[in-house]
PDB file of C-alpha atoms in Angstrom:
ATOM      1  CA  MET M   1     112.023 140.598 100.509  1.00  0.00           C
ATOM      2  CA  GLU M   2     110.276 142.777  98.006  1.00  0.00           C
ATOM      3  CA  HIS M   3     107.098 144.659  98.701  1.00  0.00           C
ATOM      4  CA  SER M   4     105.167 146.055  95.775  1.00  0.00           C
ATOM      5  CA  ARG M   5     102.785 148.960  95.802  1.00  0.00           C
ATOM      6  CA  LYS M   6     100.998 150.919  93.105  1.00  0.00           C
ATOM      7  CA  VAL M   7     101.814 154.595  93.168  1.00  0.00           C
ATOM      8  CA  ARG M   8     101.173 157.521  90.836  1.00  0.00           C
ATOM      9  CA  ASP M   9     104.144 159.095  89.171  1.00  0.00           C
ATOM     10  CA  ARG M  10     104.407 162.774  88.229  1.00  0.00           C
ATOM     11  CA  HIS M  11     102.377 162.261  85.061  1.00  0.00           C
ATOM     12  CA  GLY M  12      99.480 160.570  86.814  1.00  0.00           C
ATOM     13  CA  ASP M  13     100.151 157.127  85.258  1.00  0.00           C
ATOM     14  CA  ASP M  14      99.888 154.009  87.340  1.00  0.00           C
ATOM     15  CA  GLN M  15     103.213 152.270  87.816  1.00  0.00           C
ATOM     16  CA  LEU M  16     104.332 149.322  89.828  1.00  0.00           C
ATOM     17  CA  LYS M  17     107.176 150.341  92.130  1.00  0.00           C
ATOM     18  CA  LEU M  18     109.136 147.924  94.283  1.00  0.00           C
ATOM     19  CA  TYR M  19     110.407 148.812  97.717  1.00  0.00           C
ATOM     20  CA  ARG M  20     112.920 146.642  99.543  1.00  0.00           C
ATOM     21  CA  VAL M  21     111.734 145.648 102.981  1.00  0.00           C
ATOM     22  CA  GLY M  22     114.605 143.860 104.668  1.00  0.00           C
ATOM     23  CA  GLY M  23     115.191 143.176 108.329  1.00  0.00           C
ATOM     24  CA  TYR M  24     111.651 144.231 109.117  1.00  0.00           C
ATOM     25  CA  SER M  25     109.940 142.687 112.123  1.00  0.00           C
ATOM     26  CA  CYS M  26     106.205 142.364 111.604  1.00  0.00           C
ATOM     27  CA  LEU M  27     105.101 141.330 115.096  1.00  0.00           C
ATOM     28  CA  PRO M  28     106.219 142.605 118.523  1.00  0.00           C
ATOM     29  CA  ASN M  29     107.393 139.220 119.793  1.00  0.00           C
ATOM     30  CA  ASP M  30     110.485 137.031 119.547  1.00  0.00           C
ATOM     31  CA  ARG M  31     108.824 134.096 117.807  1.00  0.00           C
ATOM     32  CA  TYR M  32     109.808 133.311 114.220  1.00  0.00           C
ATOM     33  CA  HIS M  33     106.540 131.432 113.585  1.00  0.00           C
ATOM     34  CA  SER M  34     103.205 132.846 114.730  1.00  0.00           C
ATOM     35  CA  VAL M  35      99.778 131.366 114.048  1.00  0.00           C
ATOM     36  CA  PHE M  36      96.563 133.387 114.087  1.00  0.00           C
ATOM     37  CA  HIS M  37      92.917 132.316 113.899  1.00  0.00           C
ATOM     38  CA  LEU M  38      89.853 134.312 112.873  1.00  0.00           C
ATOM     39  CA  ARG M  39      87.703 135.056 115.928  1.00  0.00           C
ATOM     40  CA  GLU M  40      84.844 137.418 116.781  1.00  0.00           C
ATOM     41  CA  ASP M  41      86.227 140.399 118.744  1.00  0.00           C
ATOM     42  CA  ARG M  42      83.807 140.491 121.696  1.00  0.00           C
ATOM     43  CA  THR M  43      82.935 136.844 122.246  1.00  0.00           C
ATOM     44  CA  GLY M  44      86.074 135.172 120.928  1.00  0.00           C
ATOM     45  CA  ILE M  45      83.997 132.690 118.952  1.00  0.00           C
ATOM     46  CA  PRO M  46      86.038 131.277 116.056  1.00  0.00           C
ATOM     47  CA  LEU M  47      84.686 132.047 112.596  1.00  0.00           C
ATOM     48  CA  VAL M  48      85.891 128.690 111.279  1.00  0.00           C
ATOM     49  CA  ASP M  49      88.439 126.229 112.604  1.00  0.00           C
ATOM     50  CA  ASP M  50      90.023 125.597 109.201  1.00  0.00           C
ATOM     51  CA  ILE M  51      91.463 129.065 108.532  1.00  0.00           C
ATOM     52  CA  GLU M  52      94.850 129.882 110.026  1.00  0.00           C
ATOM     53  CA  ILE M  53      97.258 132.661 109.164  1.00  0.00           C
ATOM     54  CA  HIS M  54     100.903 131.705 109.574  1.00  0.00           C
ATOM     55  CA  ILE M  55     103.488 134.470 109.743  1.00  0.00           C
ATOM     56  CA  ILE M  56     107.090 133.367 109.425  1.00  0.00           C
ATOM     57  CA  GLU M  57     109.738 135.967 110.180  1.00  0.00           C
ATOM     58  CA  LEU M  58     113.127 134.682 109.104  1.00  0.00           C
ATOM     59  CA  THR M  59     114.847 137.685 110.692  1.00  0.00           C
ATOM     60  CA  LYS M  60     113.842 136.319 114.111  1.00  0.00           C
ATOM     61  CA  LEU M  61     115.064 132.822 113.327  1.00  0.00           C
ATOM     62  CA  SER M  62     118.548 131.867 114.358  1.00  0.00           C
ATOM     63  CA  GLU M  63     120.275 128.567 114.922  1.00  0.00           C
ATOM     64  CA  HIS M  64     120.087 129.274 118.655  1.00  0.00           C
ATOM     65  CA  SER M  65     116.421 130.317 118.786  1.00  0.00           C
ATOM     66  CA  ALA M  66     115.307 127.092 117.093  1.00  0.00           C
ATOM     67  CA  GLU M  67     116.179 123.694 118.398  1.00  0.00           C
ATOM     68  CA  LEU M  68     118.098 122.121 115.527  1.00  0.00           C
ATOM     69  CA  GLU M  69     117.172 118.653 116.669  1.00  0.00           C
ATOM     70  CA  GLU M  70     113.412 119.340 116.744  1.00  0.00           C
ATOM     71  CA  GLY M  71     113.112 118.853 112.975  1.00  0.00           C
ATOM     72  CA  GLY M  72     110.258 119.986 110.794  1.00  0.00           C
ATOM     73  CA  LEU M  73     109.615 123.629 109.994  1.00  0.00           C
ATOM     74  CA  ALA M  74     112.594 125.069 111.876  1.00  0.00           C
ATOM     75  CA  ASN M  75     115.066 122.932 109.936  1.00  0.00           C
ATOM     76  CA  TRP M  76     113.536 123.811 106.569  1.00  0.00           C
ATOM     77  CA  LEU M  77     113.476 127.507 107.419  1.00  0.00           C
ATOM     78  CA  LEU M  78     117.082 127.458 108.613  1.00  0.00           C
ATOM     79  CA  SER M  79     118.112 125.798 105.363  1.00  0.00           C
ATOM     80  CA  LEU M  80     116.247 128.461 103.366  1.00  0.00           C
ATOM     81  CA  LYS M  81     117.851 131.184 105.448  1.00  0.00           C
ATOM     82  CA  GLY M  82     121.287 129.808 104.625  1.00  0.00           C
ATOM     83  CA  VAL M  83     122.487 128.160 107.804  1.00  0.00           C
ATOM     84  CA  ASP M  84     126.211 127.536 108.149  1.00  0.00           C
ATOM     85  CA  LYS M  85     127.263 124.336 106.332  1.00  0.00           C
ATOM     86  CA  SER M  86     128.806 123.009 109.536  1.00  0.00           C
ATOM     87  CA  ASN M  87     125.246 122.581 110.899  1.00  0.00           C
ATOM     88  CA  TRP M  88     123.837 120.840 107.819  1.00  0.00           C
ATOM     89  CA  GLU M  89     124.385 117.391 109.284  1.00  0.00           C
ATOM     90  CA  VAL M  90     122.417 118.271 112.419  1.00  0.00           C
ATOM     91  CA  LEU M  91     119.613 119.780 110.320  1.00  0.00           C
ATOM     92  CA  THR M  92     119.326 116.797 108.013  1.00  0.00           C
ATOM     93  CA  MET M  93     119.450 114.029 110.621  1.00  0.00           C
ATOM     94  CA  LYS M  94     115.667 113.978 111.116  1.00  0.00           C
ATOM     95  CA  GLU M  95     114.766 115.323 107.665  1.00  0.00           C
ATOM     96  CA  PRO M  96     115.869 112.964 104.866  1.00  0.00           C
ATOM     97  CA  MET M  97     114.090 115.084 102.241  1.00  0.00           C
ATOM     98  CA  LEU M  98     115.920 118.176 103.500  1.00  0.00           C
ATOM     99  CA  LYS M  99     119.224 116.360 103.022  1.00  0.00           C
ATOM    100  CA  LYS M 100     118.226 115.477  99.472  1.00  0.00           C
ATOM    101  CA  ALA M 101     117.213 119.092  98.792  1.00  0.00           C
ATOM    102  CA  MET M 102     120.450 120.473 100.244  1.00  0.00           C
ATOM    103  CA  ASP M 103     122.584 117.985  98.309  1.00  0.00           C
ATOM    104  CA  THR M 104     120.790 118.894  95.094  1.00  0.00           C
ATOM    105  CA  LEU M 105     121.136 122.610  95.804  1.00  0.00           C
ATOM    106  CA  GLU M 106     124.840 122.243  96.520  1.00  0.00           C
ATOM    107  CA  PHE M 107     125.309 120.222  93.350  1.00  0.00           C
ATOM    108  CA  LEU M 108     123.378 122.704  91.232  1.00  0.00           C
ATOM    109  CA  SER M 109     125.397 125.605  92.568  1.00  0.00           C
ATOM    110  CA  GLN M 110     128.475 124.116  90.895  1.00  0.00           C
ATOM    111  CA  ASP M 111     129.454 124.876  87.318  1.00  0.00           C
ATOM    112  CA  ALA M 112     127.237 124.765  84.226  1.00  0.00           C
ATOM    113  CA  ALA M 113     128.660 121.429  83.057  1.00  0.00           C
ATOM    114  CA  ALA M 114     127.696 119.799  86.357  1.00  0.00           C
ATOM    115  CA  ARG M 115     124.171 121.213  86.065  1.00  0.00           C
ATOM    116  CA  MET M 116     123.879 119.880  82.516  1.00  0.00           C
ATOM    117  CA  ALA M 117     125.042 116.448  83.683  1.00  0.00           C
ATOM    118  CA  TYR M 118     122.518 116.560  86.526  1.00  0.00           C
ATOM    119  CA  ASP M 119     119.716 117.541  84.129  1.00  0.00           C
ATOM    120  CA  ALA M 120     120.705 114.721  81.765  1.00  0.00           C
ATOM    121  CA  ARG M 121     120.652 112.211  84.631  1.00  0.00           C
ATOM    122  CA  MET M 122     117.250 113.424  85.833  1.00  0.00           C
ATOM    123  CA  LYS M 123     115.884 113.178  82.274  1.00  0.00           C
ATOM    124  CA  ALA M 124     117.301 109.652  81.934  1.00  0.00           C
ATOM    125  CA  LEU M 125     115.674 108.648  85.233  1.00  0.00           C
ATOM    126  CA  SER M 126     112.382 110.165  84.115  1.00  0.00           C
ATOM    127  CA  ASP M 127     112.608 108.357  80.764  1.00  0.00           C
ATOM    128  CA  GLU M 128     113.317 105.079  82.565  1.00  0.00           C
ATOM    129  CA  VAL M 129     110.267 105.537  84.800  1.00  0.00           C
ATOM    130  CA  SER M 130     108.130 106.306  81.726  1.00  0.00           C
ATOM    131  CA  LEU M 131     109.468 103.237  79.951  1.00  0.00           C
ATOM    132  CA  ILE M 132     108.705 100.996  82.941  1.00  0.00           C
ATOM    133  CA  GLU M 133     105.197 102.446  83.313  1.00  0.00           C
ATOM    134  CA  SER M 134     104.574 102.001  79.583  1.00  0.00           C
ATOM    135  CA  ALA M 135     105.728  98.374  79.738  1.00  0.00           C
ATOM    136  CA  GLN M 136     103.496  97.717  82.746  1.00  0.00           C
ATOM    137  CA  LYS M 137     100.524  99.260  80.972  1.00  0.00           C
ATOM    138  CA  PHE M 138     101.224  97.171  77.865  1.00  0.00           C
ATOM    139  CA  ALA M 139     101.492  94.012  79.968  1.00  0.00           C
ATOM    140  CA  GLU M 140      98.226  94.792  81.749  1.00  0.00           C
ATOM    141  CA  GLU M 141      96.420  95.428  78.459  1.00  0.00           C
ATOM    142  CA  LYS M 142      97.843  92.236  76.950  1.00  0.00           C
ATOM    143  CA  GLY M 143      96.774  90.330  80.065  1.00  0.00           C
ATOM    144  CA  ARG M 144      93.265  91.742  79.802  1.00  0.00           C
ATOM    145  CA  ALA M 145      93.074  90.822  76.103  1.00  0.00           C
ATOM    146  CA  GLU M 146      94.225  87.255  76.818  1.00  0.00           C
ATOM    147  CA  THR M 147      91.714  86.981  79.660  1.00  0.00           C
ATOM    148  CA  SER M 148      88.943  88.253  77.389  1.00  0.00           C
ATOM    149  CA  LYS M 149      89.873  85.667  74.777  1.00  0.00           C
ATOM    150  CA  GLU M 150      89.888  82.861  77.359  1.00  0.00           C
ATOM    151  CA  ILE M 151      86.466  83.949  78.621  1.00  0.00           C
ATOM    152  CA  ALA M 152      85.143  84.150  75.047  1.00  0.00           C
ATOM    153  CA  ILE M 153      86.351  80.592  74.318  1.00  0.00           C
ATOM    154  CA  ARG M 154      84.629  79.272  77.458  1.00  0.00           C
ATOM    155  CA  LEU M 155      81.398  81.073  76.573  1.00  0.00           C
ATOM    156  CA  LEU M 156      81.541  79.703  73.013  1.00  0.00           C
ATOM    157  CA  ASP M 157      81.971  76.202  74.471  1.00  0.00           C
ATOM    158  CA  ARG M 158      78.793  76.760  76.497  1.00  0.00           C
ATOM    159  CA  GLY M 159      76.832  77.828  73.441  1.00  0.00           C
ATOM    160  CA  VAL M 160      76.519  81.560  74.146  1.00  0.00           C
ATOM    161  CA  ASP M 161      75.857  83.618  71.010  1.00  0.00           C
ATOM    162  CA  MET M 162      78.695  85.752  69.570  1.00  0.00           C
ATOM    163  CA  GLN M 163      76.918  89.123  70.063  1.00  0.00           C
ATOM    164  CA  THR M 164      76.514  88.488  73.807  1.00  0.00           C
ATOM    165  CA  ILE M 165      80.140  87.370  74.072  1.00  0.00           C
ATOM    166  CA  SER M 166      81.227  90.506  72.212  1.00  0.00           C
ATOM    167  CA  GLU M 167      79.317  92.729  74.642  1.00  0.00           C
ATOM    168  CA  ALA M 168      80.681  90.869  77.681  1.00  0.00           C
ATOM    169  CA  THR M 169      84.351  90.782  76.593  1.00  0.00           C
ATOM    170  CA  ASP M 170      84.692  93.910  74.412  1.00  0.00           C
ATOM    171  CA  LEU M 171      86.012  91.669  71.631  1.00  0.00           C
ATOM    172  CA  SER M 172      84.675  92.212  68.125  1.00  0.00           C
ATOM    173  CA  VAL M 173      82.463  89.575  66.538  1.00  0.00           C
ATOM    174  CA  ALA M 174      85.237  89.013  63.962  1.00  0.00           C
ATOM    175  CA  GLU M 175      87.752  88.271  66.753  1.00  0.00           C
ATOM    176  CA  ILE M 176      85.293  85.826  68.316  1.00  0.00           C
ATOM    177  CA  LYS M 177      84.804  84.071  64.957  1.00  0.00           C
ATOM    178  CA  VAL M 178      88.583  83.541  64.754  1.00  0.00           C
ATOM    179  CA  LEU M 179      88.579  82.088  68.290  1.00  0.00           C
ATOM    180  CA  ARG M 180      85.760  79.695  67.377  1.00  0.00           C
ATOM    181  CA  GLN M 181      87.851  78.075  64.644  1.00  0.00           C
TER     182      GLN M 181
END
């Protein structure tokens, strides 16, 4: 992890210096995930229930300290920490999205050609989704236009004036004149 701090150099200019903070334990406990709430010191009254501060210390997390089968946060954190591949199956059993993320990560860590192929496939899938959504939108608009025309014809048959029909159906008066013929 990197920790940044502004310090003055010899010339008095502000500079951003980075200090490596690795293997540092923030809290004096053995828990990898701690949750804090804002409370008044003397009475213990919570300030608000909605604010929580979560501190996650990956240095305290090990495959033995977290139950691999429990799922959720522990599995995701172990995957981020770089758990041994032999435990991937156990981690992903209850987390289908974690399996997908790990498979993608493993695939992307291969050579550049594989990454390019993956990117091309993802673009093709995205294009296909866009094409389907565009076709659905077109079909919906066409359906609405046909419905408007059917309604306009029925209103014309009942003797409603063209201006009222135009306002009700969003068809132009010229379109309604064509329908009347």
